[in-house]
Tab-separated table of C-alpha atoms in Angstrom:
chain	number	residue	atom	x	y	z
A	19	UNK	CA	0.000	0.000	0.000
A	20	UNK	CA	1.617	3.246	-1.279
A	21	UNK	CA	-0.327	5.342	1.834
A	22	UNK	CA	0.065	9.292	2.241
A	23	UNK	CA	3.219	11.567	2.418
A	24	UNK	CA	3.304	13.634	5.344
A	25	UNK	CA	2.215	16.532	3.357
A	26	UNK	CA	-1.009	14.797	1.729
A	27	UNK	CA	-1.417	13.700	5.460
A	28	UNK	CA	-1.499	17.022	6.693
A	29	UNK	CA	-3.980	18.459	4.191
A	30	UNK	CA	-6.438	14.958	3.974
A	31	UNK	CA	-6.363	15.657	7.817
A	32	UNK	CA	-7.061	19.488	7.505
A	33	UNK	CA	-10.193	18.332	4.914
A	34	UNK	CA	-12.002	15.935	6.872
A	35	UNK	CA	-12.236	18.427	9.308
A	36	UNK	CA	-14.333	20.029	6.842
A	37	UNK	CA	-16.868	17.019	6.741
A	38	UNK	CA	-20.134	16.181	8.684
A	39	UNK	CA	-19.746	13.676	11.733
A	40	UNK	CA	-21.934	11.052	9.979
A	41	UNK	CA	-20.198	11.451	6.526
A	42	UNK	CA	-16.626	11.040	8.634
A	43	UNK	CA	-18.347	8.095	9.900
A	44	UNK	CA	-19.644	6.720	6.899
A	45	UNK	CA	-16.393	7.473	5.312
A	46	UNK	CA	-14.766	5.073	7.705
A	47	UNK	CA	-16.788	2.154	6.798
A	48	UNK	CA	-15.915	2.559	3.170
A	49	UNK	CA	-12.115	2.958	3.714
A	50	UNK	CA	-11.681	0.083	6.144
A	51	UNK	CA	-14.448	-2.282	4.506
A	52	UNK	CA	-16.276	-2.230	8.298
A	53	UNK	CA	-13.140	-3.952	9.441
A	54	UNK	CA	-12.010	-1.377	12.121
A	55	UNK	CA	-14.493	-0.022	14.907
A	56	UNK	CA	-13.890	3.558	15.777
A	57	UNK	CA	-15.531	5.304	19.242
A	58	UNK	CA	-14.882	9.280	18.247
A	59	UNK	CA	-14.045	11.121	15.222
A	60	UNK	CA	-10.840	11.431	15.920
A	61	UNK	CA	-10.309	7.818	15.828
A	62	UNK	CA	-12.494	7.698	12.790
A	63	UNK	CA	-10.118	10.223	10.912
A	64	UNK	CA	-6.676	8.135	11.962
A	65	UNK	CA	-8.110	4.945	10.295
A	66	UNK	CA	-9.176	7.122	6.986
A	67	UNK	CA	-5.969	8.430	6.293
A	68	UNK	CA	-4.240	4.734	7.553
A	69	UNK	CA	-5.994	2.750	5.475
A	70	UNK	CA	-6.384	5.085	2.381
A	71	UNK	CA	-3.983	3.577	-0.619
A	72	UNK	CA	-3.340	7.095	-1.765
A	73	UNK	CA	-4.281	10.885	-1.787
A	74	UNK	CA	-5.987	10.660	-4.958
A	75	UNK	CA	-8.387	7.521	-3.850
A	76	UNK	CA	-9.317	9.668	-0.946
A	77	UNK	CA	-9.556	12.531	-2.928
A	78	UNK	CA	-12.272	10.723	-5.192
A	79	UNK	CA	-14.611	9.427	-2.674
A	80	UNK	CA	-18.182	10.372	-2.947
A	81	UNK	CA	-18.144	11.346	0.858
A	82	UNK	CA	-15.628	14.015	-0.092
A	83	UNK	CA	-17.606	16.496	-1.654
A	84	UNK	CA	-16.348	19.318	-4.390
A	85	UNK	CA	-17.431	22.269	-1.980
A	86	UNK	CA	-15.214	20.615	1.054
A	87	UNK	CA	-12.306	20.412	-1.465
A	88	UNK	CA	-12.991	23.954	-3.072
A	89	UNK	CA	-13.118	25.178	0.777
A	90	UNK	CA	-9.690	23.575	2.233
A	91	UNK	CA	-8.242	25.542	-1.640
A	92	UNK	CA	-9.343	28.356	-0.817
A	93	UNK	CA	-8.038	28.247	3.004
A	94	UNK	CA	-5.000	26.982	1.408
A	95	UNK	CA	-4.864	30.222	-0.287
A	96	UNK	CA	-4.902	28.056	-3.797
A	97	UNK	CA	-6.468	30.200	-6.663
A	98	UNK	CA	-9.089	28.162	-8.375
A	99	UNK	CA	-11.992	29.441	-11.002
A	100	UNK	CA	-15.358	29.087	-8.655
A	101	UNK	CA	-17.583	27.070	-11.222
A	102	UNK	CA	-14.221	24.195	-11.410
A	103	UNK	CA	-15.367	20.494	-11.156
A	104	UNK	CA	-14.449	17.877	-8.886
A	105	UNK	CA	-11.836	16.098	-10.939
A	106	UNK	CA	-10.213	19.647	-11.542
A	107	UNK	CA	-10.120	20.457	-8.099
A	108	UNK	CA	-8.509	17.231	-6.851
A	109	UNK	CA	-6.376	17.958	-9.887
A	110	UNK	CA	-5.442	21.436	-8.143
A	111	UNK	CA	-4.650	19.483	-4.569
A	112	UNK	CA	-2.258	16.941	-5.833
A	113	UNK	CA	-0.506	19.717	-7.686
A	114	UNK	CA	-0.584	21.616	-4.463
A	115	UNK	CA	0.964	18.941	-2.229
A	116	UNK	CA	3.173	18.041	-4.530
A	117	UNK	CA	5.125	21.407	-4.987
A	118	UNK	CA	5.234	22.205	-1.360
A	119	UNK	CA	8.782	22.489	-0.030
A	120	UNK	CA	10.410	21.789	3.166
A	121	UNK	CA	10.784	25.738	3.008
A	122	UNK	CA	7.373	26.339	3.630
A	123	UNK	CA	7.830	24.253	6.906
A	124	UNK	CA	10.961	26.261	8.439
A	125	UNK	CA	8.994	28.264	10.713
A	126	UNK	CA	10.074	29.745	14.521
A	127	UNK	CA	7.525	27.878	16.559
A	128	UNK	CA	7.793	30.389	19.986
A	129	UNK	CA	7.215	29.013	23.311
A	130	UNK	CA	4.771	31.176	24.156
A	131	UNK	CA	1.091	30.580	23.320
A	132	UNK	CA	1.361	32.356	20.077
A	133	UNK	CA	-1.272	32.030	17.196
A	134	UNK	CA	-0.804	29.206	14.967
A	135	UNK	CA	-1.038	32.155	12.113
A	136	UNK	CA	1.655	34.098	13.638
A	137	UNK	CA	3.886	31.375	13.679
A	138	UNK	CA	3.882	30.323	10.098
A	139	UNK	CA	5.147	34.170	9.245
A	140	UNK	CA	7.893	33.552	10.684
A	141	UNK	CA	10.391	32.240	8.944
A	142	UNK	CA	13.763	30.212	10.613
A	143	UNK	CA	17.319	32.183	11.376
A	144	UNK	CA	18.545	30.058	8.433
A	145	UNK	CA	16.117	31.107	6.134
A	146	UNK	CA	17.030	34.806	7.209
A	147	UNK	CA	20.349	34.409	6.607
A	148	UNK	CA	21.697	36.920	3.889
A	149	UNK	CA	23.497	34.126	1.871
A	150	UNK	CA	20.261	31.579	1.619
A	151	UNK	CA	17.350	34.306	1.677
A	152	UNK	CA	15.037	33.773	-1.368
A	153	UNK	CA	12.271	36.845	-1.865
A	154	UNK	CA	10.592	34.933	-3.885
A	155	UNK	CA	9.934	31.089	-1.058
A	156	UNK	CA	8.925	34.119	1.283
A	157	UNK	CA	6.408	35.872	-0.463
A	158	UNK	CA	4.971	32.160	-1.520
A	159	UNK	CA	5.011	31.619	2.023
A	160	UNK	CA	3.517	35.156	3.280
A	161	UNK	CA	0.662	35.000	0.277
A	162	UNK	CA	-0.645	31.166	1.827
A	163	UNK	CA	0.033	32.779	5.642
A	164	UNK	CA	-2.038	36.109	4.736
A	165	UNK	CA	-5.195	35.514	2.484
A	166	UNK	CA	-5.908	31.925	4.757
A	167	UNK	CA	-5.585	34.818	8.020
A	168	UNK	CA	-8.256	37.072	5.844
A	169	UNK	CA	-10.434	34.629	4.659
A	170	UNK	CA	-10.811	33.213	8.066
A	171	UNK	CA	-12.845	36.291	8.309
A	172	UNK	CA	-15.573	35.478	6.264
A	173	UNK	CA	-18.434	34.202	7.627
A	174	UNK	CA	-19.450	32.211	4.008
A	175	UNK	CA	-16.779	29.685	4.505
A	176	UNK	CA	-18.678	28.756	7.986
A	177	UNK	CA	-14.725	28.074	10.027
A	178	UNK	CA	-13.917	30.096	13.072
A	179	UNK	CA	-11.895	33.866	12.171
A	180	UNK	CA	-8.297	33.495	13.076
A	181	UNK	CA	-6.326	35.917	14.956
A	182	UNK	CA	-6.765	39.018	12.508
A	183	UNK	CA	-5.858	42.524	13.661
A	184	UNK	CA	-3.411	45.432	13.645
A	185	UNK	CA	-0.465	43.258	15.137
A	186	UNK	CA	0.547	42.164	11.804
A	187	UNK	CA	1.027	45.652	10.825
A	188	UNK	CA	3.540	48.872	11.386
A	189	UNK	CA	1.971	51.565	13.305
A	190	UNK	CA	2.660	53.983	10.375
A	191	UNK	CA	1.099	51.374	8.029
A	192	UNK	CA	-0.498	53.102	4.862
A	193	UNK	CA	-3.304	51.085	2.482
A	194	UNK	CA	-4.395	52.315	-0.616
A	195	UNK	CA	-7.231	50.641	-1.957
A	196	UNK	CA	-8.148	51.107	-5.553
A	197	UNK	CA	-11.652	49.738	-7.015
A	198	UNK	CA	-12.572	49.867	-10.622
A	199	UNK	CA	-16.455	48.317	-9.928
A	200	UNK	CA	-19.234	50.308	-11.968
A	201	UNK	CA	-16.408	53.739	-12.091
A	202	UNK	CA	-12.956	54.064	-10.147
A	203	UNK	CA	-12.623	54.893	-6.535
A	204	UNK	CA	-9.652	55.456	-4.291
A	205	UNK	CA	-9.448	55.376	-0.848
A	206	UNK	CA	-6.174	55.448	1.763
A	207	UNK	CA	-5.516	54.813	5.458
A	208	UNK	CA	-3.125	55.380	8.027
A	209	UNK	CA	-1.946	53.500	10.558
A	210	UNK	CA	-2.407	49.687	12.142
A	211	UNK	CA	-5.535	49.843	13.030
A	212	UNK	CA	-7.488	51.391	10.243
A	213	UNK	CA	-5.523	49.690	7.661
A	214	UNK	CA	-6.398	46.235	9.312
A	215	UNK	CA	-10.284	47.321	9.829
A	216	UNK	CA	-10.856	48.252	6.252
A	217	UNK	CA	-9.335	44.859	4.739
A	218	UNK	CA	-11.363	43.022	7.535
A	219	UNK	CA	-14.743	44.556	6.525
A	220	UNK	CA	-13.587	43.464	2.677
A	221	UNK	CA	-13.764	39.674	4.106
A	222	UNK	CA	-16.252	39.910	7.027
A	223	UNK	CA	-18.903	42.875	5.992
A	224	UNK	CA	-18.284	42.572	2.516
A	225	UNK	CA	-18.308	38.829	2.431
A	226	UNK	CA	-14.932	39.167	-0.533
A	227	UNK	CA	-12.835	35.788	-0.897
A	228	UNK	CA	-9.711	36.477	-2.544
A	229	UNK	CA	-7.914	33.573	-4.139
A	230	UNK	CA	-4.482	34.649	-5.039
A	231	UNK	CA	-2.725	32.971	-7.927
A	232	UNK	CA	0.488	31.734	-7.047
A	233	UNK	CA	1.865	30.615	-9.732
A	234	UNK	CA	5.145	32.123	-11.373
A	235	UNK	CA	3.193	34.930	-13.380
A	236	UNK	CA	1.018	35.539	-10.687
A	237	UNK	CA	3.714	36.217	-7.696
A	238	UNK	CA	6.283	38.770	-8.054
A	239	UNK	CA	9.175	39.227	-5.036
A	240	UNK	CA	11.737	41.851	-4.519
A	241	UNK	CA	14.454	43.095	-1.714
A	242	UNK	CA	15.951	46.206	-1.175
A	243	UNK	CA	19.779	46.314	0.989
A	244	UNK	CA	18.286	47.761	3.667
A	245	UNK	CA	15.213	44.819	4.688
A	246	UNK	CA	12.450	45.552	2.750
A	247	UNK	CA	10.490	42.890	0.369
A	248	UNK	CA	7.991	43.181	-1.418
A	249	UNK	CA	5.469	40.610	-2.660
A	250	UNK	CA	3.185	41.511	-5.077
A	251	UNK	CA	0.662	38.941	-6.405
A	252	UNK	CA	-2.657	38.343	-8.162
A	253	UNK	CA	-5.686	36.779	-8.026
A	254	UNK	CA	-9.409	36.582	-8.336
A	255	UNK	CA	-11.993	37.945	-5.635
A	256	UNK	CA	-15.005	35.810	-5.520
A	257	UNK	CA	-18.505	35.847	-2.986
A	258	UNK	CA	-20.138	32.391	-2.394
A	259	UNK	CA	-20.077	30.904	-5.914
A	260	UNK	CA	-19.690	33.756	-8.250
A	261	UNK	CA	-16.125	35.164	-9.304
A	262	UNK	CA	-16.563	39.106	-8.995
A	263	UNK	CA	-13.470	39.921	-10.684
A	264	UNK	CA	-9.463	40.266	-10.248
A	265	UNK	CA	-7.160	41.803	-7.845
A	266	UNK	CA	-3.533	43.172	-7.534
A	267	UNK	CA	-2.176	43.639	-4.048
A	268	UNK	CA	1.390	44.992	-3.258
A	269	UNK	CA	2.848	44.319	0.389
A	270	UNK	CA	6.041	46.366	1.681
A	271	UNK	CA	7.698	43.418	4.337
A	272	UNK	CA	9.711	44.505	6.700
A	273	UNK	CA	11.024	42.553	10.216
A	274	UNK	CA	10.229	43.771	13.587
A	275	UNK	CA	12.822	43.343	16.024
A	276	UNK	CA	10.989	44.009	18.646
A	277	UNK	CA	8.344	41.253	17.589
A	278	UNK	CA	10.315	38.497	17.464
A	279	UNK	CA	12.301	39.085	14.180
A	280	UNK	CA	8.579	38.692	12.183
A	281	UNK	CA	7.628	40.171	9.511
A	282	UNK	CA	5.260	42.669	9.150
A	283	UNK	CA	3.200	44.885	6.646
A	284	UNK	CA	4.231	48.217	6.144
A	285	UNK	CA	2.292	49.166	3.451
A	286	UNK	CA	-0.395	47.796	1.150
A	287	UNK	CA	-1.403	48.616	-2.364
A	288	UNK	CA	-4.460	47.030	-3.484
A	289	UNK	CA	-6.122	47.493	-7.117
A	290	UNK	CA	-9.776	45.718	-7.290
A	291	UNK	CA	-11.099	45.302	-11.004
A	292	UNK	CA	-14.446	43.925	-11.811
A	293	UNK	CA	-15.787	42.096	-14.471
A	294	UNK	CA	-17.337	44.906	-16.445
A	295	UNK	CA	-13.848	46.523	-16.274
A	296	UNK	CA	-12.011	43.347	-17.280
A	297	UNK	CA	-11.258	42.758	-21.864
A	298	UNK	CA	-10.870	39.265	-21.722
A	299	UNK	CA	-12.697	36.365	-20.011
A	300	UNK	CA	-8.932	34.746	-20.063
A	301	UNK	CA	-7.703	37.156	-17.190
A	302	UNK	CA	-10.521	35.525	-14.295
A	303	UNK	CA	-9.121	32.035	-15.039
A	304	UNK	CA	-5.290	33.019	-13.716
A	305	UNK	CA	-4.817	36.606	-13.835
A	306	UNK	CA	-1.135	37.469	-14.218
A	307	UNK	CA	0.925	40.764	-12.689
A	308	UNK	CA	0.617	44.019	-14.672
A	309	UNK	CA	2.919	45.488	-12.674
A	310	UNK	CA	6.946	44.604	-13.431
A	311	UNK	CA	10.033	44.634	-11.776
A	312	UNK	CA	11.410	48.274	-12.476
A	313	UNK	CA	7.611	49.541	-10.868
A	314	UNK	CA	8.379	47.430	-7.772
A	315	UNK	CA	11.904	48.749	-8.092
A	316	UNK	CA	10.309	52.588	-7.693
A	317	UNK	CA	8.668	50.929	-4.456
A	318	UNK	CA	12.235	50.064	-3.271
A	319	UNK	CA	13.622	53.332	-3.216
């Protein structure tokens, strides 16, 4: 039996969390043939993922449904078009899992009780270190850390809000938000907590999902000599089923010292474009950067 890598593991685990205690249940009795009793869910889950050949035969069960796998994608911070079918999803996951590095892992796990979300922005003295630093496995890393945070907010995808706020922000913080939806409107902020309110009440008033696209054309990363990175990525905003259009979001990166080393935003330029505004259906599928390196450059200086 070929049985789960540690990584499949991990996100099978993170998905039947997802399900229904009967379908868990009923799951159970499929995997194992009714060969192994279970007395709690947590039981029921072990035997799932010990008994399942592989992530794909999992994947496929009918107990598994498309909206569990679209959900743990979109907590994954995985873009995927909102009308995809089952087959493409599980498609997506194995992709997913498969390109994960050990990178992604190297996180400073503090001994105090910190959030499990403020933990994963960290990123390991090694990884820091000016010889192996890669922009490019941190903003990968940040993009998966910061729209999972923000889409914890909304109340659609039915999970409990992680530990969102102005923490994960400089004091000074500036957003610019930019929205091209029926006309163009432009609106700024200043400082921790207004910046974090506004992009909160785009998740949890405004009920926005945004599904960035993290794939080479989609995510941009660049450092200046004196600690600032910035990520700049794109993706598509949806609400429930229905994919409202794309976004571009810029993130200035620099590390607190007096936080633990983490990084944190220090500014945040966001363009929103809806579909009336959009020339080609092409761009909703896996919108790519408009912005290049010599405008992130400007950012820099």
């Amino acid at each position: 039996m070929q049985g789960l890598t540690h990584i499949e593991r991990n996100g099978c685990k993170k998905m039947l969390g997802l399900l229904s205690k009967g379908d868990i249940l009923s799951l159970t009795d499929t995997v194992t043939n009714k060969m192994i009793a279970v007395e709690s869910v947590k039981e029921a889950v072990e035997a799932i993922l010990s008994y399942s050949n592989c992530a794909e035969e999992l994947l496929k069960r009918k107990k598994v449904h498309r909206d569990v796998i679209f959900k743990y994608l979109a907590k994954e911070g995985v873009v995927i078009p909102s009308n995809s079918e089952k087959h493409q999803l599980i498609k997506k996951t194995l992709e997913f899992w498969s390109n994960a590095t050990v990178k992604t892992e190297k996180v400073v796990v503090s001994q105090s009780p910190d959030t499990e979300a403020e933990q994963r922005v960290s990123v390991t003295a090694e990884a820091a270190g000016e010889a192996v630093f890669e922009p490019l496995a941190l903003a990968r890393q940040f993009c998966q850390w910061f729209y999972q945070l923000l889409n914890s907010q909304n109340p659609s995808l039915g999970q409990p809000p992680q530990d969102w706020g102005p923490q994960h922000f400089w004091e000074d913080v500036r957003l610019c938000l930019l929205t091209s939806i029926n006309g163009q409107q432009t609106e700024e902020f200043h400082g921790s907590e207004l910046a974090s309110l506004r992009l909160l009440a785009l998740a949890r008033d405004e009920r926005l999902l945004l599904s960035p696209n993290l794939e080479p054309h989609g995510l941009r990363a660049l450092s200046s000599p004196h600690g600032l990175v910035l990520v700049a990525v794109a993706g598509t905003i949806h609400r429930d089923r229905a994919c409202l259009g794309i976004f571009e979001q810029v993130f200035g990166l620099i590390r607190s010292p007096l936080d633990k080393n983490q990084w944190k935003i220090k500014f945040v330029n966001l363009k929103i474009r809806g579909q009336d505004s959009l020339s080609g259906a092409e761009e909703l599928v896996s919108p790519a950067l408009t912005c290049d390196s010599s405008e992130l450059q400007l950012l820099c200086s």
